[in-house]
Amino acid sequence: MKKNIIPLIILLIVVVATSCGTKISTTSAIVKVVSKDHTNSDFWITIADMSQNDSEQVRLKVDNENTWNLINEKELYTISYDFKEKEKGGTLVTIRQAEKDK
């Protein structure tokens, strides 16, 4: 009986600890890339959501340098990203150039 309780307590602690962490939501939107920047090994873009008039800008980490190199400032993209509410930023998940009106 005691052998079964210890793993259960550990599992309960892990569940409580992870539920108190940063809230993450996944968002999809058409955005304009406002700027790009990088440090030694971190690559970032700042975006503005085009569906909102008074859109606040969001800073997103781009995990891949090659992807970052292909992104152009002032261009429109359809993206999805994981947004971390406490950090007011997130991580880019997918990106593709938005289709232009014909």
XYZ file of N, CA and C in Angstrom:
306
model
N 0.820 -1.200 0.000
C 0.000 0.000 0.000
C 0.860 1.257 0.000
N 1.936 1.284 0.813
C 2.806 2.458 0.868
C 3.542 2.672 -0.445
N 3.865 1.593 -1.144
C 4.550 1.712 -2.434
C 3.673 2.436 -3.456
N 2.377 2.283 -3.371
C 1.454 2.936 -4.304
C 1.222 4.405 -3.956
N 1.374 4.781 -2.725
C 1.101 6.151 -2.290
C 2.213 7.107 -2.719
N 3.452 6.693 -2.650
C 4.570 7.576 -2.989
C 4.499 8.040 -4.443
N 4.327 7.163 -5.435
C 4.195 7.657 -6.815
C 2.973 8.566 -6.996
N 1.897 8.281 -6.276
C 0.703 9.102 -6.362
C 0.967 10.512 -5.814
N 1.691 10.624 -4.736
C 2.045 11.926 -4.161
C 2.952 12.702 -5.119
N 3.921 12.020 -5.696
C 4.820 12.676 -6.654
C 4.028 13.181 -7.860
N 3.120 12.379 -8.379
C 2.288 12.780 -9.501
C 1.423 13.988 -9.140
N 0.864 13.993 -7.955
C 0.041 15.107 -7.499
C 0.859 16.399 -7.412
N 2.081 16.317 -6.901
C 2.960 17.487 -6.807
C 3.284 18.023 -8.197
N 3.587 17.133 -9.131
C 3.904 17.558 -10.502
C 2.696 18.240 -11.141
N 1.515 17.706 -10.983
C 0.307 18.286 -11.564
C 0.038 19.668 -10.979
N 0.157 19.821 -9.684
C -0.073 21.113 -9.047
C 0.982 22.125 -9.491
N 2.235 21.708 -9.566
C 3.317 22.617 -9.956
C 3.148 23.099 -11.402
N 2.745 22.231 -12.305
C 2.589 22.633 -13.704
C 1.326 23.452 -13.925
N 0.314 23.251 -13.147
C -0.923 24.015 -13.326
C -0.779 25.450 -12.830
N 0.202 25.726 -12.010
C 0.430 27.081 -11.494
C 1.388 27.871 -12.371
N 1.857 27.295 -13.444
C 2.848 27.934 -14.305
C 2.230 28.955 -15.242
N 3.013 29.364 -16.196
C 2.592 30.354 -17.170
C 1.478 29.801 -18.049
N 0.453 30.612 -18.254
C -0.654 30.220 -19.117
C -0.228 30.408 -20.566
N -0.381 29.363 -21.379
C 0.020 29.405 -22.783
C -1.211 29.164 -23.650
N -1.384 30.022 -24.654
C -2.475 29.818 -25.601
C -1.903 29.849 -27.010
N -2.512 29.073 -27.893
C -2.080 29.053 -29.286
C -3.002 29.967 -30.086
N -2.388 30.835 -30.888
C -3.125 31.825 -31.664
C -2.760 31.692 -33.133
N -3.746 31.869 -33.998
C -3.514 31.934 -35.439
C -4.030 33.280 -35.924
N -3.266 33.929 -36.806
C -3.664 35.255 -37.260
C -2.905 35.649 -38.515
N -3.437 36.669 -39.183
C -2.693 37.321 -40.256
C -2.011 38.517 -39.611
N -0.705 38.564 -39.749
C 0.077 39.581 -39.054
C 1.021 40.298 -40.004
N 1.466 41.450 -39.566
C 2.513 42.186 -40.265
C 3.754 42.117 -39.397
N 4.890 41.763 -39.992
C 6.148 41.726 -39.247
C 6.651 43.161 -39.129
N 6.725 43.650 -37.911
C 7.127 45.021 -37.642
C 8.649 45.141 -37.634
N 9.314 44.170 -36.988
C 10.775 44.212 -36.921
C 11.335 42.821 -36.659
N 12.634 42.698 -36.883
C 13.379 41.461 -36.615
C 14.624 41.836 -35.824
N 15.026 40.957 -34.908
C 16.293 41.166 -34.227
C 16.818 39.823 -33.727
N 18.083 39.825 -33.327
C 18.678 38.586 -32.835
C 19.828 38.902 -31.890
N 20.111 37.924 -31.045
C 21.310 37.931 -30.219
C 22.181 36.808 -30.759
N 23.142 36.358 -29.998
C 24.057 35.319 -30.487
C 23.332 34.124 -31.102
N 22.407 33.536 -30.370
C 21.744 32.334 -30.877
C 20.222 32.409 -30.782
N 19.671 33.565 -30.429
C 18.225 33.736 -30.329
C 17.746 34.660 -31.433
N 16.658 34.272 -32.093
C 16.112 35.031 -33.209
C 14.685 35.422 -32.885
N 14.338 36.693 -33.128
C 13.046 37.225 -32.723
C 12.406 38.014 -33.862
N 11.066 38.003 -33.879
C 10.315 38.919 -34.730
C 9.285 39.620 -33.851
N 8.936 40.827 -34.219
C 7.860 41.552 -33.555
C 6.744 41.697 -34.578
N 5.526 41.316 -34.162
C 4.405 41.285 -35.094
C 3.255 42.163 -34.597
N 2.405 42.573 -35.529
C 1.164 43.272 -35.209
C 0.032 42.521 -35.897
N -1.011 42.173 -35.147
C -2.160 41.440 -35.672
C -2.987 42.377 -36.552
N -3.196 42.016 -37.798
C -3.894 42.872 -38.754
C -5.414 42.855 -38.568
N -5.951 41.930 -37.792
C -7.398 41.859 -37.599
C -7.885 42.809 -36.510
N -6.969 43.433 -35.796
C -7.331 44.351 -34.719
C -6.825 45.748 -35.054
N -7.702 46.756 -34.885
C -7.333 48.133 -35.219
C -6.221 48.669 -34.335
N -6.338 48.470 -33.050
C -5.340 48.992 -32.109
C -4.467 47.850 -31.590
N -3.963 47.078 -32.512
C -3.210 45.880 -32.178
C -1.936 46.211 -31.418
N -1.774 45.567 -30.287
C -0.496 45.704 -29.601
C 0.487 44.740 -30.230
N 1.729 45.078 -30.166
C 2.743 44.260 -30.798
C 3.163 43.119 -29.878
N 3.491 41.998 -30.492
C 3.896 40.797 -29.755
C 5.267 40.374 -30.264
N 6.147 40.045 -29.350
C 7.493 39.584 -29.709
C 7.499 38.059 -29.677
N 7.955 37.452 -30.777
C 7.960 35.996 -30.899
C 9.365 35.484 -31.144
N 9.697 34.403 -30.473
C 10.978 33.740 -30.697
C 10.828 32.811 -31.900
N 11.824 32.861 -32.788
C 11.868 31.973 -33.952
C 12.968 30.950 -33.682
N 12.606 29.684 -33.617
C 13.550 28.642 -33.226
C 14.593 28.306 -34.283
N 14.354 28.690 -35.517
C 15.228 28.276 -36.596
C 15.787 29.506 -37.324
N 17.102 29.627 -37.402
C 17.733 30.770 -38.067
C 17.348 30.838 -39.542
N 17.244 29.699 -40.209
C 16.867 29.690 -41.625
C 15.471 30.275 -41.827
N 14.542 29.911 -40.964
C 13.196 30.477 -41.032
C 13.256 31.981 -40.797
N 13.997 32.410 -39.787
C 14.138 33.836 -39.468
C 14.689 34.608 -40.668
N 15.660 34.019 -41.367
C 16.258 34.678 -42.528
C 15.252 34.881 -43.668
N 14.264 34.010 -43.775
C 13.280 34.102 -44.856
C 12.140 35.075 -44.560
N 12.019 35.518 -43.329
C 10.957 36.441 -42.935
C 11.391 37.869 -43.267
N 10.488 38.621 -43.903
C 10.780 40.003 -44.286
C 9.958 40.985 -43.459
N 10.588 42.062 -43.043
C 9.879 43.112 -42.319
C 8.850 43.758 -43.237
N 7.767 44.233 -42.624
C 6.677 44.934 -43.310
C 5.889 44.049 -44.274
N 6.090 42.747 -44.226
C 5.329 41.798 -45.052
C 4.213 41.182 -44.211
N 3.169 40.695 -44.893
C 2.058 40.026 -44.225
C 2.265 38.513 -44.253
N 1.972 37.881 -43.129
C 2.108 36.434 -43.001
C 0.904 35.866 -42.262
N 0.576 34.630 -42.569
C -0.381 33.862 -41.782
C 0.446 32.995 -40.854
N 0.243 33.166 -39.553
C 1.079 32.445 -38.597
C 0.233 31.791 -37.507
N 0.849 30.881 -36.808
C 0.319 30.398 -35.534
C 1.486 30.461 -34.554
N 1.149 30.799 -33.325
C 2.187 30.934 -32.307
C 1.632 30.619 -30.931
N 2.517 30.178 -30.064
C 2.171 29.932 -28.670
C 2.459 31.208 -27.906
N 1.438 31.768 -27.249
C 1.558 33.028 -26.533
C 1.625 32.758 -25.040
N 2.637 33.328 -24.384
C 2.788 33.199 -22.941
C 2.312 34.497 -22.304
N 1.198 34.401 -21.610
C 0.520 35.582 -21.081
C 1.403 36.406 -20.138
N 2.091 35.770 -19.227
C 2.922 36.497 -18.258
C 4.084 37.215 -18.932
N 4.633 36.633 -19.987
C 5.808 37.203 -20.649
C 5.446 38.187 -21.754
N 4.149 38.265 -22.112
C 3.691 39.126 -23.212
C 4.462 38.835 -24.498
N 4.799 37.585 -24.712
C 5.518 37.152 -25.902
C 5.239 35.691 -26.147
N 5.957 35.120 -27.084
C 5.701 33.726 -27.372
C 6.705 33.130 -28.320
N 6.312 31.998 -28.908
C 7.170 31.250 -29.819
C 6.409 30.988 -31.114
N 7.058 31.284 -32.224
C 6.477 31.036 -33.535
C 6.353 29.529 -33.755
N 5.174 29.077 -34.219
C 4.955 27.650 -34.500
C 4.982 27.413 -36.000
N 4.132 28.129 -36.745
C 4.119 28.006 -38.209
C 4.029 29.393 -38.830
N 4.522 29.518 -40.053
C 4.449 30.783 -40.770
C 4.405 30.499 -42.265
N 3.586 31.282 -42.972
C 3.573 31.241 -44.437
C 3.128 32.612 -44.923
N 3.595 32.994 -46.069
C 3.278 34.306 -46.599
C 1.779 34.383 -46.892
N 1.159 35.492 -46.488
C -0.273 35.671 -46.711
C -0.515 35.865 -48.203
N -1.630 35.311 -48.681
C -1.973 35.444 -50.083
C -2.445 36.859 -50.365
N -1.978 37.419 -51.458
C -2.368 38.774 -51.826
C -3.670 38.718 -52.605
N -4.483 39.780 -52.458
C -5.741 39.868 -53.207
C -5.468 39.917 -54.702
N -6.323 39.261 -55.453
C -6.143 39.245 -56.916
C -7.064 40.232 -57.568
